[in-house]
mmCIF file of C-alpha atoms in Angstrom:
data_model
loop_
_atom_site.group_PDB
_atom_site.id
_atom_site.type_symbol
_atom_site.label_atom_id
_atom_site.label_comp_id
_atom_site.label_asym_id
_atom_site.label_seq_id
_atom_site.Cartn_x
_atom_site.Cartn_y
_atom_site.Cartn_z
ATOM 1 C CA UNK A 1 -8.693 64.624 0.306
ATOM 2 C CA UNK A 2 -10.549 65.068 -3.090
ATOM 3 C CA UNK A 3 -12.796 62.243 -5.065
ATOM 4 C CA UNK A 4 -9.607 60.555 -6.365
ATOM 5 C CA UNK A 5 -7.453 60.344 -3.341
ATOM 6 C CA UNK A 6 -10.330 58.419 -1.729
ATOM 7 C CA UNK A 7 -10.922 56.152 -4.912
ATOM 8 C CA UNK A 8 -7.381 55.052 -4.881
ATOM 9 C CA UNK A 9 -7.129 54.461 -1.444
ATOM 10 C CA UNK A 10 -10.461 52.358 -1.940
ATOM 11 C CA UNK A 11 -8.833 50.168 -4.771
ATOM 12 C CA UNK A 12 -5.900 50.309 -2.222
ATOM 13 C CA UNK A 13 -7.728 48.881 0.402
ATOM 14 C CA UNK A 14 -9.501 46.569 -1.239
ATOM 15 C CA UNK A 15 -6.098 44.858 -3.277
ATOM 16 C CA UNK A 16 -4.766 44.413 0.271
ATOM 17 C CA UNK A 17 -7.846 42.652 1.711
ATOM 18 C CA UNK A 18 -7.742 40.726 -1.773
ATOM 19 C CA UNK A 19 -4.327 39.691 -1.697
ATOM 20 C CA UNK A 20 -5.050 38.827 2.457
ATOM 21 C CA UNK A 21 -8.189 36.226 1.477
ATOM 22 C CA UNK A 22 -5.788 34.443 -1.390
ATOM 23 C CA UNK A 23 -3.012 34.277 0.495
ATOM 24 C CA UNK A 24 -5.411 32.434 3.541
ATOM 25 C CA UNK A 25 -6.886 30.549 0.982
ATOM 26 C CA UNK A 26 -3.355 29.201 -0.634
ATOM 27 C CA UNK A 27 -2.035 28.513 3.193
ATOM 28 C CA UNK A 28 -5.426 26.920 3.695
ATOM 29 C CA UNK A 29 -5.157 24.751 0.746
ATOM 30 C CA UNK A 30 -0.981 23.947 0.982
ATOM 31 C CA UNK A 31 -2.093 22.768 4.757
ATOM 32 C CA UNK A 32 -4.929 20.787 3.370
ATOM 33 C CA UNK A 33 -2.635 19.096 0.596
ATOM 34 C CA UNK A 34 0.160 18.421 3.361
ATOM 35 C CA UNK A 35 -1.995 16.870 6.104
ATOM 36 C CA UNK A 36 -3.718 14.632 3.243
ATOM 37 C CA UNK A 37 -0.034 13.778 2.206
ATOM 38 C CA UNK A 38 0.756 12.580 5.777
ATOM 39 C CA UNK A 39 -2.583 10.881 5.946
ATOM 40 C CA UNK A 40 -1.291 8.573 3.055
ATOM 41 C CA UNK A 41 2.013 8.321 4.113
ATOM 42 C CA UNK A 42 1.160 7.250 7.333
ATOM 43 C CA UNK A 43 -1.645 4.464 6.123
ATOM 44 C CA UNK A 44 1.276 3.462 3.783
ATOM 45 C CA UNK A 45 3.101 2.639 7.043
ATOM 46 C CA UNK A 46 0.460 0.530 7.933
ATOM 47 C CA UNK A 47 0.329 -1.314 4.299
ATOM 48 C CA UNK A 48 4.215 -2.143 4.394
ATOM 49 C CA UNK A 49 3.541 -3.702 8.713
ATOM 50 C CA UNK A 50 1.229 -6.073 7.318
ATOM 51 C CA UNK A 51 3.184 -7.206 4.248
ATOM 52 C CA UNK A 52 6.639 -7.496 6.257
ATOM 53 C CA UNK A 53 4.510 -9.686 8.803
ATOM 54 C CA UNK A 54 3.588 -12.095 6.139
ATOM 55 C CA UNK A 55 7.269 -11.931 4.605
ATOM 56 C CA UNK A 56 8.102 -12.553 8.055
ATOM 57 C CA UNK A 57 6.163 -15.795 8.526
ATOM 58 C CA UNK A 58 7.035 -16.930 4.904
ATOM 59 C CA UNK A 59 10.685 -18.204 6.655
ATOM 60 C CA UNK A 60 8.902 -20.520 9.330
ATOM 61 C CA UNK A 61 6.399 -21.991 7.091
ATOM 62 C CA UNK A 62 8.712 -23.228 4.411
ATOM 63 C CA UNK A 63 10.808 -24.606 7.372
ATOM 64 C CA UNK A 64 7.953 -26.305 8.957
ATOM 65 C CA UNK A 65 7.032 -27.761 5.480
ATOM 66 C CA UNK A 66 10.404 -29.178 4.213
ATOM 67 C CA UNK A 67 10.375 -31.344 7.462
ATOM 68 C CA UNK A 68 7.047 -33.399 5.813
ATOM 69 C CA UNK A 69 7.991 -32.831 2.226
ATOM 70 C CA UNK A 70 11.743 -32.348 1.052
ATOM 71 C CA UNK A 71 11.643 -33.378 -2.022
ATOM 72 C CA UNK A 72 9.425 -29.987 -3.118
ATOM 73 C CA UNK A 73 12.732 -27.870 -4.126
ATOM 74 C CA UNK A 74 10.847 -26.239 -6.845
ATOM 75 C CA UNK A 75 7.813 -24.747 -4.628
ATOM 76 C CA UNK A 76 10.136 -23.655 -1.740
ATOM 77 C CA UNK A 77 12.899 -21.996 -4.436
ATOM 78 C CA UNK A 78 9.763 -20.062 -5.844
ATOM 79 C CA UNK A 79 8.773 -18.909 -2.718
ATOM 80 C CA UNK A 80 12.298 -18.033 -1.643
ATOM 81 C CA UNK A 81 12.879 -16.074 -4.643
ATOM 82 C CA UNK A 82 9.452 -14.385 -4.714
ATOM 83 C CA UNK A 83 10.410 -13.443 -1.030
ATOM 84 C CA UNK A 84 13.707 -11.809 -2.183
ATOM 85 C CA UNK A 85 12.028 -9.643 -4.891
ATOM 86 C CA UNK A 86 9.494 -8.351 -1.956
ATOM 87 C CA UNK A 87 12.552 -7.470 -0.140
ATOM 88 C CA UNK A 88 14.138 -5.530 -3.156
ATOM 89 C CA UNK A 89 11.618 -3.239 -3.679
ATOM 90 C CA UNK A 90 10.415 -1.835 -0.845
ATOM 91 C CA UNK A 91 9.203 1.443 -0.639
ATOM 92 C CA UNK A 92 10.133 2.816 2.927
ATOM 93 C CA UNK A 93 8.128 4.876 4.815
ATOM 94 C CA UNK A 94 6.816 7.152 2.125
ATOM 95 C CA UNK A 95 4.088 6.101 -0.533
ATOM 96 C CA UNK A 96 4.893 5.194 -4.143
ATOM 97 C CA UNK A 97 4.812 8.495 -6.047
ATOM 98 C CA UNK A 98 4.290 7.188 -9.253
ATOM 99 C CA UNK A 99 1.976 4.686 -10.573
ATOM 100 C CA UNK A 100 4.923 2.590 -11.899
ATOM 101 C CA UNK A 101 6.706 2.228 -8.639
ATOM 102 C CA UNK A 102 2.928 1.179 -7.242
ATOM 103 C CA UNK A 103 2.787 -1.563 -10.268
ATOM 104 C CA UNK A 104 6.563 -2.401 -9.171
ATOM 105 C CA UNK A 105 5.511 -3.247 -5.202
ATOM 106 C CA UNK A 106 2.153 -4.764 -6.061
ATOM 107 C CA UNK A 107 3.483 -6.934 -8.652
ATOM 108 C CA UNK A 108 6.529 -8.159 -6.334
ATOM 109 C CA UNK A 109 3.837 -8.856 -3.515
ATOM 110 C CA UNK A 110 1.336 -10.414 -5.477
ATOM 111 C CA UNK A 111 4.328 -12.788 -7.197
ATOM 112 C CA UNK A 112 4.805 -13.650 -3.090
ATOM 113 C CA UNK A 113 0.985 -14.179 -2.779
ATOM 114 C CA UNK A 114 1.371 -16.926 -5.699
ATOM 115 C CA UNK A 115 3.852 -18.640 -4.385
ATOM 116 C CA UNK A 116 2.638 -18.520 -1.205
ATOM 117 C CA UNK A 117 -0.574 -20.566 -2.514
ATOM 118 C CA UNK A 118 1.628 -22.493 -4.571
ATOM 119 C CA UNK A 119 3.287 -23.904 -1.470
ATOM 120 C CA UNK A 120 -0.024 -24.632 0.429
ATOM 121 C CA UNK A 121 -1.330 -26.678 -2.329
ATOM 122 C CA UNK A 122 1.477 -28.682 -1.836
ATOM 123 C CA UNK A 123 0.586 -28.951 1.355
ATOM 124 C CA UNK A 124 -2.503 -30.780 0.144
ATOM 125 C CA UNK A 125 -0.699 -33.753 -0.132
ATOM 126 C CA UNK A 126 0.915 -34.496 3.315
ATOM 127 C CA UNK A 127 -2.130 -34.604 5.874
ATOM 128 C CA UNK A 128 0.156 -35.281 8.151
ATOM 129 C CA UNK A 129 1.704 -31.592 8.482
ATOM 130 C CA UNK A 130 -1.647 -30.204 8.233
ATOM 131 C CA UNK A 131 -2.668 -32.174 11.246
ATOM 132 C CA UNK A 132 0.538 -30.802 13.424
ATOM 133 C CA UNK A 133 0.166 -27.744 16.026
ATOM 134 C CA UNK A 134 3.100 -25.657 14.225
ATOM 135 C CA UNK A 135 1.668 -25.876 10.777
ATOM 136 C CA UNK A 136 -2.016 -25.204 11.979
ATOM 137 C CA UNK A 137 -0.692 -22.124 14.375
ATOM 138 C CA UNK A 138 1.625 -20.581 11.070
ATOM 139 C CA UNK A 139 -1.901 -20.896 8.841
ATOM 140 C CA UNK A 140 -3.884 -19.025 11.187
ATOM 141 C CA UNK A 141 -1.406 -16.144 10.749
ATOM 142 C CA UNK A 142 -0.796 -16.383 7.689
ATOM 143 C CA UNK A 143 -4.820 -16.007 6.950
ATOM 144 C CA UNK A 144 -4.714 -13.523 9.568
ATOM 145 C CA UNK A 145 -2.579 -11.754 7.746
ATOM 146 C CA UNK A 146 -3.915 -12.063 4.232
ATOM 147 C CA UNK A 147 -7.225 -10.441 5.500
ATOM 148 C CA UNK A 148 -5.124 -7.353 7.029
ATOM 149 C CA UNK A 149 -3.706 -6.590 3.585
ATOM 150 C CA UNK A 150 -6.614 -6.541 2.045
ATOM 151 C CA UNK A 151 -7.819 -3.827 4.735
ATOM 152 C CA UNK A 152 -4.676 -1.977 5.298
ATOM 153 C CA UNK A 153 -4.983 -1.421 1.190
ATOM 154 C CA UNK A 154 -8.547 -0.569 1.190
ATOM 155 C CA UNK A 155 -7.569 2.197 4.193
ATOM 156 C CA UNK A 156 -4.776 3.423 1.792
ATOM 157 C CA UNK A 157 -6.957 3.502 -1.461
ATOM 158 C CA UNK A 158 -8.951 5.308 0.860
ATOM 159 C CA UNK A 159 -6.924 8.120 1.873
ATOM 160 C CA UNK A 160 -5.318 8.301 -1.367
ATOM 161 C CA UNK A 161 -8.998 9.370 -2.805
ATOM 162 C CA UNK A 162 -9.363 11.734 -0.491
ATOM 163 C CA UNK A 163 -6.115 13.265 -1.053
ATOM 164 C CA UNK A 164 -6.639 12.728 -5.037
ATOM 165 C CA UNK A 165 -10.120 14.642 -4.537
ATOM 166 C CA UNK A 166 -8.895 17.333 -2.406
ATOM 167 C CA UNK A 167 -5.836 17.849 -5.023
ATOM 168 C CA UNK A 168 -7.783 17.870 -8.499
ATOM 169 C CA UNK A 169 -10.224 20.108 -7.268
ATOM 170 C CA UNK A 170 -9.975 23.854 -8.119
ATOM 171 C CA UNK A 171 -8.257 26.512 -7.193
ATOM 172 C CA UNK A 172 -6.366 23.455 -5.512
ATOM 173 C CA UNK A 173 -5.211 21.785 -8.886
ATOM 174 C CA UNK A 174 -3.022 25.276 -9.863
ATOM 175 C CA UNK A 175 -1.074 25.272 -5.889
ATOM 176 C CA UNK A 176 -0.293 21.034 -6.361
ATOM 177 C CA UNK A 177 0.610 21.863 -9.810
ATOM 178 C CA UNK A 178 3.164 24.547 -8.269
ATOM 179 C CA UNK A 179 4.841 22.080 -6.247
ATOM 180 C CA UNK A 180 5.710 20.024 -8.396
ATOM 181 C CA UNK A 181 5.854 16.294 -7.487
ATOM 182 C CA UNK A 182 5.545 17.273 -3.770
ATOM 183 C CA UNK A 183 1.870 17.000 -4.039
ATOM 184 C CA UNK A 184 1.512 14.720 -7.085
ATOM 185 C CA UNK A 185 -1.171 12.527 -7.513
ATOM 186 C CA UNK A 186 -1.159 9.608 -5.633
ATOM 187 C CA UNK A 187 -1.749 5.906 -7.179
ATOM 188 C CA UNK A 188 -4.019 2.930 -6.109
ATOM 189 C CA UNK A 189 -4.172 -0.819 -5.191
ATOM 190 C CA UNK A 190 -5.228 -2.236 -8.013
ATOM 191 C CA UNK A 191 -7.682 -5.514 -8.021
ATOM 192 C CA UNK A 192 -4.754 -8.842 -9.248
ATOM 193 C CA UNK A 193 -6.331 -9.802 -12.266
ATOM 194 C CA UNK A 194 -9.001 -13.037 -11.085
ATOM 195 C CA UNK A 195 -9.587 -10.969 -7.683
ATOM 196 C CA UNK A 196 -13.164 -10.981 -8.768
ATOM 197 C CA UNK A 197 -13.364 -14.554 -8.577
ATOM 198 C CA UNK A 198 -13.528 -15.421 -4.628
ATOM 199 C CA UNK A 199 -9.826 -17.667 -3.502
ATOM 200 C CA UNK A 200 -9.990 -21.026 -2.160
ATOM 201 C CA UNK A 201 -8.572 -21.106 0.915
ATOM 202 C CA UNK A 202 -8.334 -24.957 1.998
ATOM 203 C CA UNK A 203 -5.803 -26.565 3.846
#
């Protein structure tokens, strides 16, 4: 074999071992970008659990307050209605894939949040109902609750960083960009505007 029969079966050689490291690299990276994708997905699970608990409770507790104050149509219609909206737009099992549909859920849950404290300031005013066993059991939930929102989010702002990260990096970026919206960037809780200034919660 002369000088260029072995040079071209060098280059040869060395295009196959090339195009063998960036195709590991590309399955390496697609594999990376899917189990990320699950990651959020599945801490998205967790999100909606805690928020259909506290939709869940919302029926009880206006029940158990109408029996001390009736004549509050206006706090337990918001509530309802806030309740509804929660209901309408529910994500499913997947994460929002746009920062948009993320505004859309946030904003329906934090409308139920208001109302929610709303309602409980009512509450204020009939010391009776505070005092009973069913309203004292649904508050301790319903706190319960609140505080596993605001850690299921943090878990999901958390694993939509790292799948953010692992996406915007390079060579990464040009593979998620390839995909389409299969792999596209993932949105965030965002902070209700006041959230830096610590609730009241007092019953």
């Amino acid at each position: 074999m002369g000088l260029g029969g072995k040079i071209a079966l060098g280059c040869g050689g060395l295009v196959v071992v090339l195009l063998v490291v960036i195709g590991m690299g590309t399955m390496g990276a697609y594999n990376s970008l899917n189990s990320l994708s699950q990651a959020v997905d599945a801490q998205w699970g967790q999100v909606e659990n805690v928020y259909q608990r506290r939709a869940d409770l919302v029926p009880n507790l206006v029940e158990t307050v109408k029996g001390a104050a009736a004549f509050e149509k206006d706090t337990f219609l918001a509530v309802t209605e806030a309740r509804a909206k929660v209901g309408q737009v529910s994500m499913g099992s997947q994460a929002p894939a746009s920062p948009e549909a993320m505004a859309r859920f946030q904003q329906a849950q934090d409308g139920l949040g208001s109302a929610l404290s709303r309602l409980l300031v009512v509450v204020e005013k009939y010391p009776d109902l505070k005092a009973t066993q069913n309203f004292r059991d649904l508050q301790a939930q319903l706190e319960g609750t609140e505080n596993r929102i605001a850690v299921e989010r943090m878990r999901f702002n958390q694993a939509a960083q790292a799948f953010n990260t692992r996406r915007n990096s390079f060579p990464t970026v040009l593979l998620a960009g390839f995909f389409g919206e299969r792999f596209r960037e993932r949105p965030y809780f965002k902070a209700q505007a006041g959230a830096e200034t610590a609730p009241k919660v007092a019953f």
